[in-house]
Amino acid sequence: MTKNKEMITMATVYYDKDADLDLLAGKVVAIVGYGSQGHAHAQNLRDSGCQIVVVEAEGTPGWKSAKDAGFKLLAAAEAVKEADIIVMLVPDTLQRSIYCASIEKALAPGKMLMFAHGFNIHYGQIVPPAEIDVTMIAPKCPGHMLRQLYTEGIGPPALVAIHQDASGKAKDIALAYAKGI
């Protein structure tokens, strides 16, 4: 994910000791999409002590799974109003339409929009307002493996990217999120 279509590469390796999970204390995380990655992010974050709400289309298998797992389910616009961090985990092909229809108008300064893949930001399909943080945490494994590794007390490598740092804390919060999943 880059700003102004310029590629900036930094080869920094972060470890658990570099991330402070306490930065997520009191924050609400909205997981948009309870599919391959979404279920693992939501469950791992909840097990790490985070407050989670899930956005999923009512009646879908993901909606049923999230409900069965005990998550609070909300419509996207409502979840964005409640959440501090909004994580887009639906397929890339659906992100723009969900963002434009339900998320964009509900975003406010101080929120973070996060992705697990940079396509929609990099190619300008989603253009967030300047006053929010925009980040990416991309675990390098499928969701079921992310969940399994978490339950074993370990985790996979992940990529972190900062597209917008409106708060001055985007990297630290993104690293805390990575630690939480």
Short mmCIF file of C-alpha atoms in Angstrom, two decimals:
data_model
loop_
_atom_site.label_atom_id
_atom_site.label_comp_id
_atom_site.label_asym_id
_atom_site.label_seq_id
_atom_site.Cartn_x
_atom_site.Cartn_y
_atom_site.Cartn_z
CA MET A 1 0.00 0.00 0.00
CA THR A 2 1.50 3.27 -1.01
CA LYS A 3 0.49 6.89 -1.07
CA ASN A 4 0.51 8.82 -4.33
CA LYS A 5 1.40 5.65 -6.20
CA GLU A 6 5.04 5.85 -5.04
CA MET A 7 6.61 2.62 -3.87
CA ILE A 8 8.55 2.95 -0.64
CA THR A 9 10.19 -0.21 0.62
CA MET A 10 11.56 -0.66 4.12
CA ALA A 11 12.96 -3.96 5.31
CA THR A 12 12.20 -3.82 9.02
CA VAL A 13 11.40 -6.97 10.95
CA TYR A 14 9.17 -6.60 14.00
CA TYR A 15 8.62 -9.14 16.76
CA ASP A 16 6.07 -9.54 19.56
CA LYS A 17 8.30 -7.47 21.85
CA ASP A 18 7.92 -4.55 19.41
CA ALA A 19 4.12 -4.51 19.74
CA ASP A 20 2.00 -3.31 22.66
CA LEU A 21 -1.36 -5.10 22.81
CA ASP A 22 -2.47 -2.55 25.45
CA LEU A 23 -2.88 -0.04 22.60
CA LEU A 24 -6.07 -1.93 21.67
CA ALA A 25 -7.53 -1.74 25.19
CA GLY A 26 -10.88 -0.01 25.14
CA LYS A 27 -11.03 0.02 21.35
CA VAL A 28 -13.72 -1.73 19.36
CA VAL A 29 -12.64 -3.64 16.25
CA ALA A 30 -15.16 -4.22 13.45
CA ILE A 31 -14.38 -7.28 11.34
CA VAL A 32 -16.06 -6.81 7.96
CA GLY A 33 -16.45 -10.32 6.59
CA TYR A 34 -16.44 -13.51 8.65
CA GLY A 35 -14.89 -15.74 6.00
CA SER A 36 -11.47 -17.27 5.48
CA GLN A 37 -9.48 -14.55 7.26
CA GLY A 38 -12.30 -12.85 9.16
CA HIS A 39 -13.14 -15.74 11.46
CA ALA A 40 -9.50 -16.14 12.52
CA HIS A 41 -8.94 -12.40 13.07
CA ALA A 42 -12.15 -12.09 15.10
CA GLN A 43 -11.53 -15.15 17.28
CA ASN A 44 -7.84 -14.42 17.84
CA LEU A 45 -8.50 -10.79 18.76
CA ARG A 46 -11.31 -11.77 21.12
CA ASP A 47 -9.02 -14.32 22.77
CA SER A 48 -6.42 -11.54 23.08
CA GLY A 49 -8.93 -9.47 25.07
CA CYS A 50 -10.23 -7.17 22.33
CA GLN A 51 -13.82 -6.02 21.82
CA ILE A 52 -15.09 -7.31 18.48
CA VAL A 53 -18.14 -6.68 16.33
CA VAL A 54 -18.70 -8.54 13.08
CA VAL A 55 -20.23 -7.32 9.83
CA GLU A 56 -21.66 -10.10 7.67
CA ALA A 57 -24.66 -10.36 5.37
CA GLU A 58 -27.60 -11.73 7.34
CA GLY A 59 -28.47 -15.32 6.55
CA THR A 60 -25.11 -16.19 4.99
CA PRO A 61 -22.94 -19.05 6.28
CA GLY A 62 -20.51 -16.45 7.67
CA TRP A 63 -23.34 -14.71 9.53
CA LYS A 64 -24.46 -18.01 11.05
CA SER A 65 -20.88 -18.94 12.02
CA ALA A 66 -20.26 -15.56 13.65
CA LYS A 67 -23.55 -15.77 15.53
CA ASP A 68 -22.79 -19.34 16.67
CA ALA A 69 -19.36 -18.16 17.85
CA GLY A 70 -21.07 -15.55 20.04
CA PHE A 71 -20.08 -12.39 18.18
CA LYS A 72 -22.17 -9.24 18.10
CA LEU A 73 -23.35 -8.79 14.51
CA LEU A 74 -24.05 -5.31 13.14
CA ALA A 75 -24.81 -3.68 9.80
CA ALA A 76 -21.68 -2.12 8.30
CA ALA A 77 -22.64 1.54 8.88
CA GLU A 78 -23.61 0.82 12.50
CA ALA A 79 -20.38 -1.14 13.11
CA VAL A 80 -18.26 1.70 11.71
CA LYS A 81 -19.91 4.19 14.06
CA GLU A 82 -19.20 1.91 17.04
CA ALA A 83 -15.71 0.76 16.04
CA ASP A 84 -12.32 2.43 16.30
CA ILE A 85 -10.68 0.01 13.85
CA ILE A 86 -12.54 -1.24 10.78
CA VAL A 87 -10.95 -4.26 9.11
CA MET A 88 -11.96 -5.06 5.53
CA LEU A 89 -11.78 -8.85 5.23
CA VAL A 90 -14.37 -9.46 2.51
CA PRO A 91 -13.02 -10.39 -0.94
CA ASP A 92 -11.32 -7.54 -2.84
CA THR A 93 -14.11 -7.59 -5.43
CA LEU A 94 -16.71 -6.69 -2.78
CA GLN A 95 -14.73 -4.15 -0.76
CA ARG A 96 -15.37 -1.07 -2.90
CA SER A 97 -19.14 -1.53 -3.04
CA ILE A 98 -19.40 -2.18 0.73
CA TYR A 99 -17.11 0.77 1.45
CA CYS A 100 -19.06 3.18 -0.77
CA ALA A 101 -22.51 2.01 0.35
CA SER A 102 -22.01 1.64 4.09
CA ILE A 103 -18.59 2.59 5.44
CA GLU A 104 -17.36 5.78 3.78
CA LYS A 105 -20.05 8.10 5.22
CA ALA A 106 -19.69 6.64 8.73
CA LEU A 107 -15.91 7.16 8.98
CA ALA A 108 -14.78 9.91 11.33
CA PRO A 109 -11.43 11.37 12.39
CA GLY A 110 -9.52 9.11 14.76
CA LYS A 111 -10.64 5.84 13.18
CA MET A 112 -8.44 3.31 11.42
CA LEU A 113 -9.36 1.49 8.23
CA MET A 114 -7.35 -1.72 7.89
CA PHE A 115 -6.93 -4.25 5.12
CA ALA A 116 -5.30 -7.67 4.75
CA HIS A 117 -4.52 -6.99 1.09
CA GLY A 118 -3.53 -3.73 -0.57
CA PHE A 119 -5.35 -4.02 -3.91
CA ASN A 120 -8.20 -1.55 -3.36
CA ILE A 121 -5.99 1.12 -1.83
CA HIS A 122 -3.10 0.72 -4.26
CA TYR A 123 -5.35 0.91 -7.32
CA GLY A 124 -7.51 3.75 -5.98
CA GLN A 125 -10.71 1.72 -5.75
CA ILE A 126 -11.08 2.96 -2.18
CA VAL A 127 -9.91 6.48 -1.31
CA PRO A 128 -10.31 7.04 2.45
CA PRO A 129 -10.55 10.53 3.96
CA ALA A 130 -7.23 12.08 4.98
CA GLU A 131 -8.14 12.28 8.69
CA ILE A 132 -8.16 8.51 9.31
CA ASP A 133 -5.34 5.99 9.60
CA VAL A 134 -5.14 3.44 6.78
CA THR A 135 -3.07 0.32 7.38
CA MET A 136 -2.59 -3.25 6.29
CA ILE A 137 -1.78 -6.40 8.25
CA ALA A 138 -1.43 -9.37 5.93
CA PRO A 139 -0.73 -12.68 7.69
CA LYS A 140 1.17 -15.00 5.39
CA CYS A 141 -1.12 -17.99 5.79
CA PRO A 142 -4.77 -18.94 5.29
CA GLY A 143 -7.24 -18.10 8.05
CA HIS A 144 -7.62 -21.64 9.39
CA MET A 145 -3.83 -21.85 9.82
CA LEU A 146 -3.76 -18.40 11.46
CA ARG A 147 -6.29 -19.64 14.01
CA GLN A 148 -4.48 -22.94 14.58
CA LEU A 149 -1.12 -21.25 15.11
CA TYR A 150 -2.69 -18.80 17.56
CA THR A 151 -4.18 -21.63 19.63
CA GLU A 152 -0.69 -23.19 19.71
CA GLY A 153 0.78 -19.94 21.07
CA ILE A 154 2.65 -18.97 17.91
CA GLY A 155 1.91 -17.01 14.78
CA PRO A 156 2.94 -16.63 11.16
CA PRO A 157 4.90 -13.78 9.67
CA ALA A 158 2.76 -10.90 8.45
CA LEU A 159 3.29 -7.86 6.28
CA VAL A 160 2.54 -4.44 7.73
CA ALA A 161 1.96 -1.32 5.64
CA ILE A 162 0.95 2.21 6.53
CA HIS A 163 -0.86 4.15 3.81
CA GLN A 164 -2.02 7.08 5.99
CA ASP A 165 -0.87 8.00 9.47
CA ALA A 166 -3.31 10.72 10.49
CA SER A 167 -3.01 9.92 14.21
CA GLY A 168 0.75 9.59 14.34
CA LYS A 169 0.15 6.15 15.93
CA ALA A 170 -0.87 4.06 12.91
CA LYS A 171 2.19 1.81 12.91
CA ASP A 172 2.01 1.14 16.65
CA ILE A 173 -1.70 0.29 16.51
CA ALA A 174 -1.21 -1.89 13.43
CA LEU A 175 1.59 -3.79 15.19
CA ALA A 176 -0.64 -4.24 18.25
CA TYR A 177 -3.34 -5.65 15.97
CA ALA A 178 -0.79 -8.02 14.42
CA LYS A 179 0.18 -9.21 17.88
CA GLY A 180 -3.50 -9.69 18.74
CA ILE A 181 -4.14 -11.96 15.79
#
